[in-house]
Amino acid sequence: MAENTLTVTDNRTGKSYELAVENGSIRAIDLRNIKIDEDDFGLLSYDPALVNTAACKSTITFIDGDKGILCYRGYPIEELAESSTYLETAYLVVKGELPDQDHLDAWTHNITMHTMVHQNVGKFLEGFRYDAHPMGMLVSTVAAMSTFYDGDNDIFDVESRRLQTRRLIGKMPTIAAMCYRHSLGLPYVLPDNNLSYTGNFLSMMFKMTEQSFTPKPVFERALDVLFILHADHEQNCSANAVRAVGSSHVDQYCAVSAAAAALYGPLHGGANEAVIRMLTEIGSVNNVPAFIESVKAGERRLMGFGHRVYRNYDPRARIIKEIAYEVFEETGKNPLIDIALELERIALDDDYFVSRRLYPNVDFYSGSIYQAMGFPVAMFPVLFAIPRTSGWLAQWAEMIQDPEQKITRPRQIYLGEPTRHWAPIEGRPDPKTQEVRERFFRRL
Ligand code: ACO
């Protein structure tokens, strides 16, 4: 018997099967050989929400959720946050290695040369109402970008892939800032290519009538570190979306737009917005114990807590907590931070959270910083989407070049009605009966 195998006995038939074990996993397709007879389809693995299924091999990001470790291409997040810049980290995430000076200069130049968007993007945004959520605008505008580059957008051409990658990383802050300015009715600010990636973003967001905008160095660096921390996070909901949608061979813009849509939800990147709304609603440190009780009673979720992979303190949350104080030295303390700290203190001492291994995640403190810097709450998920674009593009490129990947197409376990025949309307079950009503409601 080979050493790296798993022997499975099917008690329905008494037959034994040897399944190869590679990288701590078996191939789900090998289960298909396990059949009760020749007509049987074969065994499927059932894994709702893919909690124990590796859908790809990846070399981008490593997470040890039990130990609270996060590395991009092998480099610990703490070292990158301390010493790198977002653009250098984006290079690392997309290309796999840290750049030398020449490559970093070329990469920075190439991204910076793509910060401008077509005039029609502004016209497109004008169609949105003044109170449209900026994340909804971003998702739609990124998808619309595919129409601007239709002719030179060939996903099987390496140069084209690289060009769209530079365009997306370069234009994302511009589109994000335009979404914000649209909601205020302010004129759009052209990119200033003399500024850093985050400095230029701050300029496009907040520049008013001044000739040139000088970003506050503390804000510029804090945002840069936050961008580093958000660059990638292996197979999360939005990375899975970019891979699944991209697997149909749609262009990068539509695939990234799908990822941004996945990020928008309050259980994923929308959580930073939900945290601030929650802290505002709690209102005072005195109300924290009652709020925690309502969470324990199952009435609420403690937003910004818990993670599918981390069963320990999210290493990004630890770094963000430190940056918060650097920003508050400049802005004054965001009063919500006291409520957040009290929530964390009580939760980390409470058996409900301890036994479920629920710790603060990346979104718990990031919103307090964004708010102190003057970003409106609705922009928070957008601030997540900008840096995550490099991660999405790296995940997408890995998927598109992986010979083992195909169009994503999961199986299902069908538990619906067996085949039945169309009946004339007068012969159908009475919808007023309890049984039929329940069936209808269940399906809505
Ligand atoms: N507050 C209260 N209870 C929670 C929380 C929370 N934030 N998160 C999980 N739990 C409880 C669940 O009720 C469940 O309890 P039970 O076993 O008694 O039923 C248990 O902990 C396990 O929770 P699951 O929902 O099974 O965990 P899952 O891995 O599916 O969910 C998720 C992870 C979605 C992040 C969840 O923890 C959550 O909803 N957190 C709040 C939203 C949030 O902060 N999302 C941002 C995540 S980070 C990111 O995406 C960038």
Short mmCIF file of C-alpha atoms and ligand atoms in Angstrom, two decimals:
data_model
loop_
_atom_site.label_atom_id
_atom_site.label_comp_id
_atom_site.label_asym_id
_atom_site.label_seq_id
_atom_site.Cartn_x
_atom_site.Cartn_y
_atom_site.Cartn_z
CA MET A 1 0.00 0.00 0.00
CA ALA A 2 1.48 3.36 -1.02
CA GLU A 3 2.42 5.62 1.87
CA ASN A 4 0.59 8.74 0.73
CA THR A 5 -2.81 7.22 0.29
CA LEU A 6 -6.09 7.04 2.09
CA THR A 7 -7.97 3.77 2.20
CA VAL A 8 -11.73 4.17 2.19
CA THR A 9 -14.13 1.31 2.69
CA ASP A 10 -17.62 1.76 1.29
CA ASN A 11 -19.83 -0.02 3.77
CA ARG A 12 -22.66 -0.05 1.24
CA THR A 13 -20.71 -2.47 -0.96
CA GLY A 14 -17.81 -3.65 1.24
CA LYS A 15 -15.37 -2.44 -1.44
CA SER A 16 -12.17 -0.62 -0.52
CA TYR A 17 -10.57 2.22 -2.47
CA GLU A 18 -7.16 3.80 -2.26
CA LEU A 19 -7.16 7.57 -2.74
CA ALA A 20 -3.93 9.49 -3.35
CA VAL A 21 -3.10 12.08 -0.67
CA GLU A 22 -1.16 15.07 -1.99
CA ASN A 23 -0.46 18.30 -0.10
CA GLY A 24 -2.70 17.14 2.73
CA SER A 25 -5.69 16.73 0.45
CA ILE A 26 -7.50 14.16 -1.62
CA ARG A 27 -8.90 14.93 -5.05
CA ALA A 28 -12.66 15.18 -4.84
CA ILE A 29 -12.93 13.71 -8.36
CA ASP A 30 -11.36 10.45 -7.07
CA LEU A 31 -14.50 9.97 -4.98
CA ARG A 32 -16.42 9.58 -8.22
CA ASN A 33 -15.01 6.04 -8.58
CA ILE A 34 -16.85 5.02 -5.44
CA LYS A 35 -20.11 3.62 -6.74
CA ILE A 36 -22.69 1.16 -5.59
CA ASP A 37 -23.12 -0.15 -9.14
CA GLU A 38 -22.19 0.75 -12.72
CA ASP A 39 -25.19 3.05 -13.14
CA ASP A 40 -24.39 5.03 -10.01
CA PHE A 41 -23.01 8.55 -10.67
CA GLY A 42 -20.37 8.08 -7.98
CA LEU A 43 -19.76 9.80 -4.67
CA LEU A 44 -19.73 13.61 -4.41
CA SER A 45 -18.24 15.65 -1.60
CA TYR A 46 -20.83 18.01 -0.09
CA ASP A 47 -19.28 21.21 1.23
CA PRO A 48 -21.68 24.16 1.47
CA ALA A 49 -19.76 27.47 1.56
CA LEU A 50 -16.60 25.49 0.68
CA VAL A 51 -15.42 25.42 4.29
CA ASN A 52 -13.11 22.44 3.75
CA THR A 53 -12.45 22.49 0.03
CA ALA A 54 -9.26 23.74 -1.62
CA ALA A 55 -10.42 25.00 -5.02
CA CYS A 56 -6.94 25.86 -6.30
CA LYS A 57 -3.22 25.65 -5.68
CA SER A 58 -1.77 29.08 -4.98
CA THR A 59 1.59 30.68 -4.33
CA ILE A 60 0.32 34.15 -3.42
CA THR A 61 -0.81 34.39 0.19
CA PHE A 62 -0.29 32.14 3.19
CA ILE A 63 -2.49 32.26 6.28
CA ASP A 64 -2.13 30.21 9.44
CA GLY A 65 -5.44 31.04 11.07
CA ASP A 66 -4.66 29.28 14.36
CA LYS A 67 -1.41 31.13 14.87
CA GLY A 68 -2.56 34.44 13.35
CA ILE A 69 0.09 34.47 10.58
CA LEU A 70 -0.32 36.21 7.23
CA CYS A 71 2.38 36.34 4.51
CA TYR A 72 2.34 37.59 0.93
CA ARG A 73 4.65 35.50 -1.26
CA GLY A 74 6.34 34.35 1.97
CA TYR A 75 6.92 37.81 3.47
CA PRO A 76 5.23 38.41 6.86
CA ILE A 77 2.62 41.16 6.80
CA GLU A 78 4.26 42.87 9.80
CA GLU A 79 7.53 43.35 7.87
CA LEU A 80 5.75 44.66 4.79
CA ALA A 81 3.65 47.07 6.88
CA GLU A 82 6.78 48.30 8.63
CA SER A 83 9.11 48.70 5.66
CA SER A 84 7.34 48.44 2.31
CA THR A 85 5.00 50.70 0.35
CA TYR A 86 1.69 49.75 -1.21
CA LEU A 87 3.01 49.90 -4.77
CA GLU A 88 6.02 47.75 -3.88
CA THR A 89 3.72 45.27 -2.11
CA ALA A 90 1.36 45.27 -5.09
CA TYR A 91 4.35 44.39 -7.30
CA LEU A 92 5.22 41.55 -4.92
CA VAL A 93 1.64 40.25 -4.88
CA VAL A 94 1.18 40.47 -8.66
CA LYS A 95 4.65 39.40 -9.81
CA GLY A 96 5.82 37.14 -6.99
CA GLU A 97 9.09 38.83 -5.94
CA LEU A 98 10.11 42.11 -4.40
CA PRO A 99 11.40 44.43 -7.15
CA ASP A 100 14.90 45.85 -7.49
CA GLN A 101 15.07 49.66 -7.79
CA ASP A 102 14.83 49.69 -11.61
CA HIS A 103 11.80 47.42 -11.64
CA LEU A 104 10.13 49.36 -8.84
CA ASP A 105 10.71 52.63 -10.71
CA ALA A 106 9.33 51.15 -13.93
CA TRP A 107 6.29 49.67 -12.13
CA THR A 108 5.59 52.96 -10.32
CA HIS A 109 5.91 54.85 -13.60
CA ASN A 110 3.64 52.41 -15.42
CA ILE A 111 0.92 52.55 -12.75
CA THR A 112 1.18 56.33 -12.46
CA MET A 113 0.83 56.74 -16.24
CA HIS A 114 -2.53 55.00 -16.02
CA THR A 115 -4.23 57.08 -13.34
CA MET A 116 -6.30 59.12 -15.82
CA VAL A 117 -9.70 57.84 -16.99
CA HIS A 118 -11.62 58.52 -20.17
CA GLN A 119 -13.83 61.64 -19.96
CA ASN A 120 -16.86 59.44 -20.57
CA VAL A 121 -16.33 57.72 -17.23
CA GLY A 122 -17.36 61.03 -15.66
CA LYS A 123 -20.42 61.18 -17.91
CA PHE A 124 -21.25 57.58 -17.02
CA LEU A 125 -21.10 58.45 -13.30
CA GLU A 126 -23.44 61.37 -13.86
CA GLY A 127 -26.24 58.87 -14.41
CA PHE A 128 -26.15 57.90 -10.75
CA ARG A 129 -28.32 59.70 -8.22
CA TYR A 130 -26.53 61.97 -5.74
CA ASP A 131 -27.15 59.47 -2.91
CA ALA A 132 -26.00 56.35 -4.79
CA HIS A 133 -23.72 54.19 -2.64
CA PRO A 134 -20.13 54.69 -3.85
CA MET A 135 -19.52 50.95 -3.81
CA GLY A 136 -22.45 50.40 -6.18
CA MET A 137 -21.00 53.09 -8.44
CA LEU A 138 -17.52 51.54 -8.26
CA VAL A 139 -18.76 48.03 -9.10
CA SER A 140 -20.65 49.30 -12.14
CA THR A 141 -17.92 51.65 -13.34
CA VAL A 142 -15.21 49.00 -13.18
CA ALA A 143 -17.42 46.69 -15.27
CA ALA A 144 -18.09 49.56 -17.68
CA MET A 145 -14.32 50.00 -18.13
CA SER A 146 -14.28 46.77 -20.12
CA THR A 147 -16.15 48.62 -22.88
CA PHE A 148 -13.44 51.28 -23.06
CA TYR A 149 -10.69 48.73 -23.71
CA ASP A 150 -12.63 46.19 -25.72
CA GLY A 151 -10.23 46.13 -28.66
CA ASP A 152 -6.94 45.59 -26.83
CA ASN A 153 -8.11 43.32 -24.08
CA ASP A 154 -7.01 39.77 -24.84
CA ILE A 155 -6.76 37.67 -21.69
CA PHE A 156 -4.53 35.11 -23.44
CA ASP A 157 -1.96 37.69 -24.42
CA VAL A 158 0.55 38.30 -21.65
CA GLU A 159 1.25 41.91 -22.67
CA SER A 160 -2.45 42.69 -22.75
CA ARG A 161 -2.91 41.10 -19.32
CA ARG A 162 -0.12 43.26 -17.93
CA LEU A 163 -1.54 46.40 -19.51
CA GLN A 164 -5.02 45.85 -18.04
CA THR A 165 -3.39 45.09 -14.67
CA ARG A 166 -1.56 48.43 -14.72
CA ARG A 167 -4.71 50.21 -15.85
CA LEU A 168 -6.85 48.69 -13.12
CA ILE A 169 -4.38 49.38 -10.29
CA GLY A 170 -3.75 52.89 -11.67
CA LYS A 171 -7.37 53.88 -12.28
CA MET A 172 -9.04 52.36 -9.22
CA PRO A 173 -8.23 55.33 -6.91
CA THR A 174 -9.39 57.76 -9.63
CA ILE A 175 -12.74 56.02 -10.06
CA ALA A 176 -13.13 55.71 -6.27
CA ALA A 177 -12.51 59.43 -5.74
CA MET A 178 -14.88 60.30 -8.61
CA CYS A 179 -17.64 58.24 -6.95
CA TYR A 180 -17.14 60.26 -3.76
CA ARG A 181 -17.03 63.65 -5.53
CA HIS A 182 -20.14 62.75 -7.50
CA SER A 183 -22.08 62.16 -4.28
CA LEU A 184 -21.16 65.67 -3.09
CA GLY A 185 -21.66 67.35 -6.46
CA LEU A 186 -18.03 68.44 -6.47
CA PRO A 187 -15.98 68.68 -9.68
CA TYR A 188 -13.68 65.74 -10.30
CA VAL A 189 -10.00 66.29 -9.52
CA LEU A 190 -7.47 65.19 -12.10
CA PRO A 191 -4.70 62.85 -10.90
CA ASP A 192 -1.49 64.53 -9.77
CA ASN A 193 1.30 62.25 -10.93
CA ASN A 194 3.87 64.02 -8.74
CA LEU A 195 2.23 62.54 -5.66
CA SER A 196 2.50 59.03 -4.26
CA TYR A 197 -0.25 56.45 -4.90
CA THR A 198 -2.05 57.28 -1.64
CA GLY A 199 -1.09 60.99 -1.75
CA ASN A 200 -2.68 61.29 -5.18
CA PHE A 201 -5.80 59.47 -3.97
CA LEU A 202 -6.12 61.88 -1.02
CA SER A 203 -5.70 64.76 -3.47
CA MET A 204 -8.42 63.46 -5.82
CA MET A 205 -10.71 63.00 -2.80
CA PHE A 206 -10.18 66.20 -0.85
CA LYS A 207 -8.55 68.89 -3.05
CA MET A 208 -10.68 72.03 -3.21
CA THR A 209 -9.51 75.32 -4.71
CA GLU A 210 -5.82 75.13 -3.83
CA GLN A 211 -3.29 75.09 -6.71
CA SER A 212 -1.73 71.88 -5.55
CA PHE A 213 -2.71 69.55 -2.75
CA THR A 214 -0.19 68.53 -0.10
CA PRO A 215 -1.30 65.38 1.67
CA LYS A 216 -0.62 65.11 5.40
CA PRO A 217 2.35 62.71 5.67
CA VAL A 218 0.71 60.84 8.58
CA PHE A 219 -2.44 60.24 6.51
CA GLU A 220 -0.45 59.29 3.42
CA ARG A 221 1.58 56.70 5.30
CA ALA A 222 -1.37 55.40 7.37
CA LEU A 223 -3.38 54.87 4.19
CA ASP A 224 -0.39 53.24 2.53
CA VAL A 225 -0.05 50.77 5.42
CA LEU A 226 -3.80 50.08 5.37
CA PHE A 227 -3.52 49.43 1.64
CA ILE A 228 -0.62 47.00 2.25
CA LEU A 229 -2.71 45.13 4.83
CA HIS A 230 -5.64 44.85 2.43
CA ALA A 231 -3.72 43.77 -0.70
CA ASP A 232 -4.66 40.09 -0.62
CA HIS A 233 -6.11 37.46 1.67
CA GLU A 234 -6.02 34.15 -0.22
CA GLN A 235 -9.34 32.42 -1.07
CA ASN A 236 -11.83 34.80 0.55
CA CYS A 237 -15.29 35.48 -0.88
CA SER A 238 -14.13 38.13 -3.39
CA ALA A 239 -11.00 36.20 -4.48
CA ASN A 240 -13.26 33.23 -5.06
CA ALA A 241 -15.56 35.52 -7.08
CA VAL A 242 -12.77 36.85 -9.30
CA ARG A 243 -11.60 33.29 -9.96
CA ALA A 244 -15.08 31.85 -10.55
CA VAL A 245 -16.25 34.68 -12.82
CA GLY A 246 -12.85 34.91 -14.55
CA SER A 247 -12.93 31.17 -15.22
CA SER A 248 -15.56 31.83 -17.91
CA HIS A 249 -12.79 33.83 -19.69
CA VAL A 250 -14.55 37.17 -19.31
CA ASP A 251 -12.14 40.15 -19.30
CA GLN A 252 -10.28 41.41 -16.22
CA TYR A 253 -12.58 44.42 -15.71
CA CYS A 254 -15.74 42.33 -15.45
CA ALA A 255 -13.99 39.75 -13.26
CA VAL A 256 -12.67 42.47 -10.91
CA SER A 257 -16.08 44.11 -10.85
CA ALA A 258 -17.59 40.79 -9.72
CA ALA A 259 -14.97 40.59 -6.98
CA ALA A 260 -15.81 44.13 -5.86
CA ALA A 261 -19.49 43.18 -5.75
CA ALA A 262 -18.62 40.25 -3.48
CA LEU A 263 -16.58 42.56 -1.29
CA TYR A 264 -19.51 44.98 -0.90
CA GLY A 265 -21.49 42.66 1.40
CA PRO A 266 -21.51 43.35 5.16
CA LEU A 267 -20.10 39.89 5.92
CA HIS A 268 -16.99 40.70 3.86
CA GLY A 269 -15.51 44.12 3.00
CA GLY A 270 -18.70 45.94 3.87
CA ALA A 271 -18.04 45.02 7.51
CA ASN A 272 -15.85 48.11 8.10
CA GLU A 273 -18.87 50.27 7.28
CA ALA A 274 -21.14 48.06 9.41
CA VAL A 275 -18.73 48.36 12.36
CA ILE A 276 -18.94 52.17 12.41
CA ARG A 277 -22.72 52.06 12.12
CA MET A 278 -22.76 49.56 15.02
CA LEU A 279 -20.42 51.67 17.19
CA THR A 280 -22.48 54.79 16.46
CA GLU A 281 -25.64 52.97 17.40
CA ILE A 282 -24.12 51.73 20.68
CA GLY A 283 -23.30 55.38 21.33
CA SER A 284 -21.53 55.10 24.67
CA VAL A 285 -19.22 52.80 26.58
CA ASN A 286 -22.02 52.35 29.16
CA ASN A 287 -24.18 50.64 26.55
CA VAL A 288 -21.55 48.05 25.65
CA PRO A 289 -22.54 45.33 28.17
CA ALA A 290 -26.18 45.39 27.00
CA PHE A 291 -25.04 45.22 23.38
CA ILE A 292 -22.81 42.23 24.12
CA GLU A 293 -25.78 40.51 25.77
CA SER A 294 -27.88 41.05 22.64
CA VAL A 295 -25.09 39.48 20.55
CA LYS A 296 -24.92 36.49 22.87
CA ALA A 297 -28.69 36.14 22.68
CA GLY A 298 -28.30 35.75 18.91
CA GLU A 299 -30.11 39.02 18.14
CA ARG A 300 -27.05 40.69 16.57
CA ARG A 301 -23.59 39.98 15.27
CA LEU A 302 -20.61 41.79 16.68
CA MET A 303 -19.45 43.26 13.40
CA GLY A 304 -15.68 43.25 12.86
CA PHE A 305 -15.36 40.11 14.96
CA GLY A 306 -14.87 36.55 13.76
CA HIS A 307 -13.31 35.12 10.67
CA ARG A 308 -13.65 31.94 8.66
CA VAL A 309 -9.90 31.31 8.77
CA TYR A 310 -8.51 33.18 11.77
CA ARG A 311 -9.21 31.52 15.06
CA ASN A 312 -6.78 33.93 16.66
CA TYR A 313 -6.23 37.68 16.60
CA ASP A 314 -6.18 38.84 12.97
CA PRO A 315 -2.58 40.13 12.55
CA ARG A 316 -3.89 42.99 10.42
CA ALA A 317 -6.17 44.18 13.23
CA ARG A 318 -3.17 44.39 15.57
CA ILE A 319 -1.25 46.64 13.15
CA ILE A 320 -4.32 48.77 12.40
CA LYS A 321 -4.90 49.37 16.11
CA GLU A 322 -1.38 50.81 16.33
CA ILE A 323 -1.81 53.07 13.30
CA ALA A 324 -5.08 54.37 14.74
CA TYR A 325 -3.20 56.13 17.52
CA GLU A 326 -0.72 57.69 15.06
CA VAL A 327 -3.65 59.13 13.09
CA PHE A 328 -5.47 60.28 16.23
CA GLU A 329 -2.38 62.30 17.25
CA GLU A 330 -3.05 64.34 14.12
CA THR A 331 -6.84 64.40 14.18
CA GLY A 332 -7.78 64.00 17.81
CA LYS A 333 -9.24 60.73 19.05
CA ASN A 334 -12.25 59.29 17.27
CA PRO A 335 -14.65 58.89 20.24
CA LEU A 336 -15.89 55.60 18.77
CA ILE A 337 -12.52 54.02 19.54
CA ASP A 338 -13.37 53.89 23.27
CA ILE A 339 -16.51 51.93 22.48
CA ALA A 340 -14.52 49.60 20.20
CA LEU A 341 -11.87 49.03 22.88
CA GLU A 342 -14.52 48.29 25.50
CA LEU A 343 -16.27 45.85 23.15
CA GLU A 344 -12.96 44.08 22.55
CA ARG A 345 -12.11 44.03 26.27
CA ILE A 346 -15.44 42.50 27.27
CA ALA A 347 -15.65 40.12 24.33
CA LEU A 348 -12.16 38.70 24.79
CA ASP A 349 -13.05 37.92 28.39
CA ASP A 350 -16.42 36.36 27.66
CA ASP A 351 -16.91 32.65 27.19
CA TYR A 352 -19.29 33.14 24.21
CA PHE A 353 -16.52 34.74 22.14
CA VAL A 354 -13.61 32.81 23.68
CA SER A 355 -15.19 29.40 23.12
CA ARG A 356 -16.01 30.27 19.49
CA ARG A 357 -12.56 31.78 19.04
CA LEU A 358 -13.96 35.11 17.84
CA TYR A 359 -11.36 37.89 17.72
CA PRO A 360 -11.28 41.33 16.08
CA ASN A 361 -10.74 41.10 12.34
CA VAL A 362 -9.25 43.63 9.89
CA ASP A 363 -12.48 45.63 9.78
CA PHE A 364 -12.86 46.24 13.51
CA TYR A 365 -10.50 49.23 13.78
CA SER A 366 -9.97 50.33 10.16
CA GLY A 367 -13.23 52.31 10.03
CA SER A 368 -12.26 54.40 13.06
CA ILE A 369 -9.12 55.52 11.22
CA TYR A 370 -10.90 56.21 7.93
CA GLN A 371 -13.53 58.23 9.76
CA ALA A 372 -10.92 60.27 11.65
CA MET A 373 -9.22 61.01 8.32
CA GLY A 374 -12.45 62.45 6.97
CA PHE A 375 -13.70 59.62 4.76
CA PRO A 376 -17.49 59.18 4.85
CA VAL A 377 -18.65 55.80 6.12
CA ALA A 378 -20.05 54.72 2.76
CA MET A 379 -16.56 55.03 1.26
CA PHE A 380 -15.05 52.42 3.60
CA PRO A 381 -15.66 49.35 1.42
CA VAL A 382 -14.30 51.37 -1.52
CA LEU A 383 -11.13 51.97 0.49
CA PHE A 384 -10.87 48.19 0.80
CA ALA A 385 -11.49 47.59 -2.92
CA ILE A 386 -8.68 49.90 -4.11
CA PRO A 387 -5.77 47.94 -2.62
CA ARG A 388 -7.47 44.54 -2.97
CA THR A 389 -7.41 45.07 -6.74
CA SER A 390 -3.76 43.90 -6.84
CA GLY A 391 -4.73 40.73 -4.96
CA TRP A 392 -7.71 40.07 -7.25
CA LEU A 393 -5.52 40.50 -10.31
CA ALA A 394 -2.88 38.14 -8.90
CA GLN A 395 -5.54 35.54 -8.09
CA TRP A 396 -7.08 35.98 -11.54
CA ALA A 397 -3.70 35.66 -13.33
CA GLU A 398 -2.83 32.54 -11.35
CA MET A 399 -6.19 31.00 -12.23
CA ILE A 400 -6.01 31.86 -15.94
CA GLN A 401 -2.53 30.32 -16.27
CA ASP A 402 -3.20 27.21 -14.19
CA PRO A 403 -3.53 24.21 -16.55
CA GLU A 404 -5.63 22.39 -13.94
CA GLN A 405 -8.30 25.09 -13.85
CA LYS A 406 -11.46 25.00 -15.94
CA ILE A 407 -14.70 26.92 -15.88
CA THR A 408 -15.94 26.86 -12.27
CA ARG A 409 -18.97 24.71 -12.13
CA PRO A 410 -19.85 23.08 -8.80
CA ARG A 411 -22.18 20.14 -8.44
CA GLN A 412 -25.39 20.12 -6.42
CA ILE A 413 -27.44 17.61 -4.53
CA TYR A 414 -30.86 17.84 -6.07
CA LEU A 415 -33.61 17.51 -3.50
CA GLY A 416 -36.45 19.00 -5.55
CA GLU A 417 -39.50 17.45 -7.10
CA PRO A 418 -39.09 14.37 -9.26
CA THR A 419 -40.11 14.83 -12.90
CA ARG A 420 -43.78 15.87 -13.14
CA HIS A 421 -45.97 17.04 -15.97
CA TRP A 422 -47.42 20.39 -16.87
CA ALA A 423 -51.11 20.64 -15.95
CA PRO A 424 -53.75 23.05 -17.24
CA ILE A 425 -54.33 25.93 -14.82
CA GLU A 426 -57.63 24.66 -13.48
CA GLY A 427 -56.05 21.31 -12.59
CA ARG A 428 -53.24 22.70 -10.41
CA PRO A 429 -53.06 22.46 -6.60
CA ASP A 430 -55.02 25.14 -4.74
CA PRO A 431 -52.42 27.81 -3.72
CA LYS A 432 -54.54 28.66 -0.66
CA THR A 433 -53.89 25.30 0.98
CA GLN A 434 -51.36 25.38 3.80
CA GLU A 435 -49.03 22.87 2.18
CA VAL A 436 -48.76 24.77 -1.14
CA ARG A 437 -48.40 28.14 0.60
CA GLU A 438 -45.55 26.86 2.73
CA ARG A 439 -43.80 25.49 -0.33
CA PHE A 440 -44.10 28.83 -2.14
CA PHE A 441 -42.80 30.82 0.82
CA ARG A 442 -39.86 28.49 1.30
CA ARG A 443 -38.76 29.15 -2.26
CA LEU A 444 -38.99 32.93 -2.31
N1 ACO B 1 -20.77 37.96 16.38
C1 ACO B 1 -21.41 37.01 17.11
N2 ACO B 1 -21.32 35.70 16.89
C2 ACO B 1 -20.56 35.31 15.86
C3 ACO B 1 -19.84 36.23 15.05
C4 ACO B 1 -19.98 37.60 15.35
N3 ACO B 1 -19.35 38.51 14.63
N4 ACO B 1 -19.15 35.56 14.09
C5 ACO B 1 -19.41 34.27 14.30
N5 ACO B 1 -20.26 34.11 15.37
C6 ACO B 1 -20.74 32.85 15.94
C7 ACO B 1 -21.84 32.24 15.09
O1 ACO B 1 -23.12 32.66 15.50
C8 ACO B 1 -21.60 30.77 15.34
O2 ACO B 1 -22.11 30.44 16.60
P1 ACO B 1 -22.87 29.03 16.82
O3 ACO B 1 -21.79 27.99 16.63
O4 ACO B 1 -23.43 29.11 18.20
O5 ACO B 1 -23.92 28.96 15.76
C9 ACO B 1 -20.08 30.64 15.44
O6 ACO B 1 -19.65 31.94 15.91
C10 ACO B 1 -19.39 30.32 14.13
O7 ACO B 1 -19.79 31.32 13.19
P2 ACO B 1 -19.97 31.07 11.63
O8 ACO B 1 -21.02 32.00 11.13
O9 ACO B 1 -20.16 29.60 11.38
O10 ACO B 1 -18.55 31.48 11.11
P3 ACO B 1 -18.19 31.73 9.60
O11 ACO B 1 -16.80 31.28 9.45
O12 ACO B 1 -19.20 31.16 8.68
O13 ACO B 1 -18.34 33.31 9.47
C11 ACO B 1 -17.85 35.59 9.42
C12 ACO B 1 -17.27 34.17 9.41
C13 ACO B 1 -18.85 35.75 8.26
C14 ACO B 1 -16.71 36.59 9.21
C15 ACO B 1 -18.55 35.83 10.77
O14 ACO B 1 -17.62 35.70 11.82
C16 ACO B 1 -19.24 37.22 10.82
O15 ACO B 1 -20.38 37.34 10.39
N6 ACO B 1 -18.54 38.24 11.37
C17 ACO B 1 -19.08 39.59 11.38
C18 ACO B 1 -18.92 40.24 10.03
C19 ACO B 1 -17.49 40.62 9.78
O16 ACO B 1 -16.82 41.21 10.60
N7 ACO B 1 -17.02 40.30 8.55
C20 ACO B 1 -15.68 40.68 8.12
C21 ACO B 1 -14.82 39.47 8.01
S1 ACO B 1 -13.20 39.95 7.54
C22 ACO B 1 -13.33 40.24 5.89
O17 ACO B 1 -14.08 39.68 5.19
C23 ACO B 1 -12.49 41.25 5.34
#
